[in-house]
PDB file of C-alpha atoms in Angstrom:
ATOM      1  CA  ARG J   1    -115.592  -9.637  69.096  1.00  0.00           C
ATOM      2  CA  GLY J   2    -118.234 -12.227  69.647  1.00  0.00           C
ATOM      3  CA  SER J   3    -119.109 -13.651  72.998  1.00  0.00           C
ATOM      4  CA  GLY J   4    -119.395 -16.997  74.646  1.00  0.00           C
ATOM      5  CA  PRO J   5    -117.444 -19.189  77.017  1.00  0.00           C
ATOM      6  CA  LEU J   6    -113.696 -19.241  76.417  1.00  0.00           C
ATOM      7  CA  LEU J   7    -113.539 -23.004  77.020  1.00  0.00           C
ATOM      8  CA  HIS J   8    -116.043 -23.598  74.229  1.00  0.00           C
ATOM      9  CA  ARG J   9    -114.051 -21.401  71.861  1.00  0.00           C
ATOM     10  CA  MET J  10    -110.838 -23.244  72.729  1.00  0.00           C
ATOM     11  CA  ALA J  11    -112.591 -26.539  72.075  1.00  0.00           C
ATOM     12  CA  MET J  12    -113.424 -25.265  68.585  1.00  0.00           C
ATOM     13  CA  TYR J  13    -109.998 -23.716  67.915  1.00  0.00           C
ATOM     14  CA  PHE J  14    -107.766 -26.746  68.421  1.00  0.00           C
ATOM     15  CA  PRO J  15    -109.569 -29.266  66.166  1.00  0.00           C
ATOM     16  CA  ILE J  16    -109.740 -26.726  63.352  1.00  0.00           C
ATOM     17  CA  ASN J  17    -105.997 -26.098  63.622  1.00  0.00           C
ATOM     18  CA  MET J  18    -105.231 -29.831  63.796  1.00  0.00           C
ATOM     19  CA  ILE J  19    -107.085 -30.325  60.514  1.00  0.00           C
ATOM     20  CA  GLY J  20    -104.999 -27.445  59.129  1.00  0.00           C
ATOM     21  CA  LEU J  21    -101.867 -29.356  60.123  1.00  0.00           C
ATOM     22  CA  VAL J  22    -103.138 -32.459  58.328  1.00  0.00           C
ATOM     23  CA  ILE J  23    -103.889 -30.363  55.224  1.00  0.00           C
ATOM     24  CA  ASN J  24    -100.330 -29.017  55.307  1.00  0.00           C
ATOM     25  CA  VAL J  25     -98.759 -32.481  55.565  1.00  0.00           C
ATOM     26  CA  ILE J  26    -100.958 -33.984  52.838  1.00  0.00           C
ATOM     27  CA  ILE J  27    -100.154 -31.172  50.406  1.00  0.00           C
ATOM     28  CA  LEU J  28     -96.448 -31.338  51.284  1.00  0.00           C
ATOM     29  CA  LYS J  29     -96.214 -35.110  50.781  1.00  0.00           C
ATOM     30  CA  THR J  30     -98.302 -35.067  47.612  1.00  0.00           C
ATOM     31  CA  LEU J  31     -96.336 -32.298  45.936  1.00  0.00           C
ATOM     32  CA  VAL J  32     -92.980 -33.839  46.840  1.00  0.00           C
ATOM     33  CA  SER J  33     -93.842 -37.411  45.856  1.00  0.00           C
ATOM     34  CA  GLU J  34     -96.038 -36.767  42.802  1.00  0.00           C
ATOM     35  CA  THR J  35     -94.299 -33.786  41.215  1.00  0.00           C
ATOM     36  CA  GLY J  36     -90.798 -33.966  42.670  1.00  0.00           C
ATOM     37  CA  MET J  37     -91.113 -30.414  43.966  1.00  0.00           C
ATOM     38  CA  ASN J  38     -88.543 -29.218  46.487  1.00  0.00           C
ATOM     39  CA  TYR J  39     -89.856 -29.932  49.979  1.00  0.00           C
ATOM     40  CA  LEU J  40     -89.413 -26.335  51.138  1.00  0.00           C
ATOM     41  CA  VAL J  41     -91.487 -24.959  48.273  1.00  0.00           C
ATOM     42  CA  ALA J  42     -94.074 -27.708  48.761  1.00  0.00           C
ATOM     43  CA  ASN J  43     -94.256 -26.845  52.449  1.00  0.00           C
ATOM     44  CA  LEU J  44     -94.879 -23.213  51.530  1.00  0.00           C
ATOM     45  CA  PHE J  45     -97.925 -24.263  49.502  1.00  0.00           C
ATOM     46  CA  GLY J  46     -99.111 -26.536  52.309  1.00  0.00           C
ATOM     47  CA  ALA J  47     -98.672 -23.859  54.947  1.00  0.00           C
ATOM     48  CA  GLY J  48    -100.521 -21.352  52.793  1.00  0.00           C
ATOM     49  CA  ALA J  49    -103.478 -23.677  52.316  1.00  0.00           C
ATOM     50  CA  ALA J  50    -103.529 -24.507  56.032  1.00  0.00           C
ATOM     51  CA  ALA J  51    -103.380 -20.815  56.960  1.00  0.00           C
ATOM     52  CA  VAL J  52    -106.358 -20.032  54.733  1.00  0.00           C
ATOM     53  CA  TRP J  53    -108.290 -22.988  56.211  1.00  0.00           C
ATOM     54  CA  ASN J  54    -107.452 -21.962  59.786  1.00  0.00           C
ATOM     55  CA  PHE J  55    -108.314 -18.318  59.261  1.00  0.00           C
ATOM     56  CA  LEU J  56    -111.626 -18.882  57.497  1.00  0.00           C
ATOM     57  CA  LEU J  57    -112.960 -21.496  59.880  1.00  0.00           C
ATOM     58  CA  ASN J  58    -111.697 -19.899  63.097  1.00  0.00           C
ATOM     59  CA  ASN J  59    -112.912 -16.500  61.964  1.00  0.00           C
ATOM     60  CA  HIS J  60    -116.400 -17.867  61.438  1.00  0.00           C
ATOM     61  CA  PHE J  61    -116.841 -20.602  64.046  1.00  0.00           C
ATOM     62  CA  THR J  62    -114.412 -19.781  66.851  1.00  0.00           C
ATOM     63  CA  TRP J  63    -114.212 -16.010  67.001  1.00  0.00           C
ATOM     64  CA  GLY J  64    -117.409 -15.007  65.211  1.00  0.00           C
ATOM     65  CA  ASP J  65    -120.617 -14.095  66.978  1.00  0.00           C
ATOM     66  CA  GLN J  66    -121.937 -17.103  68.853  1.00  0.00           C
ATOM     67  CA  PRO J  67    -125.650 -17.605  69.431  1.00  0.00           C
ATOM     68  CA  ASP J  68    -126.575 -17.165  73.089  1.00  0.00           C
TER      69      ASP J  68
END
């Protein structure tokens, strides 16, 4: 699906996923410190939000149709 140089797609993939990691950590720390939520449950919420972020952005920008 889509086309374009693999190196360019990899250069898009990694920063998007790194932001997803930051989203996960911020949500985890916020839920644990502000609400006292168990860290495993908080991490589940963080991982879910990061997964949605990663999927939506990579689906559109990394693996979607690229202009030639």
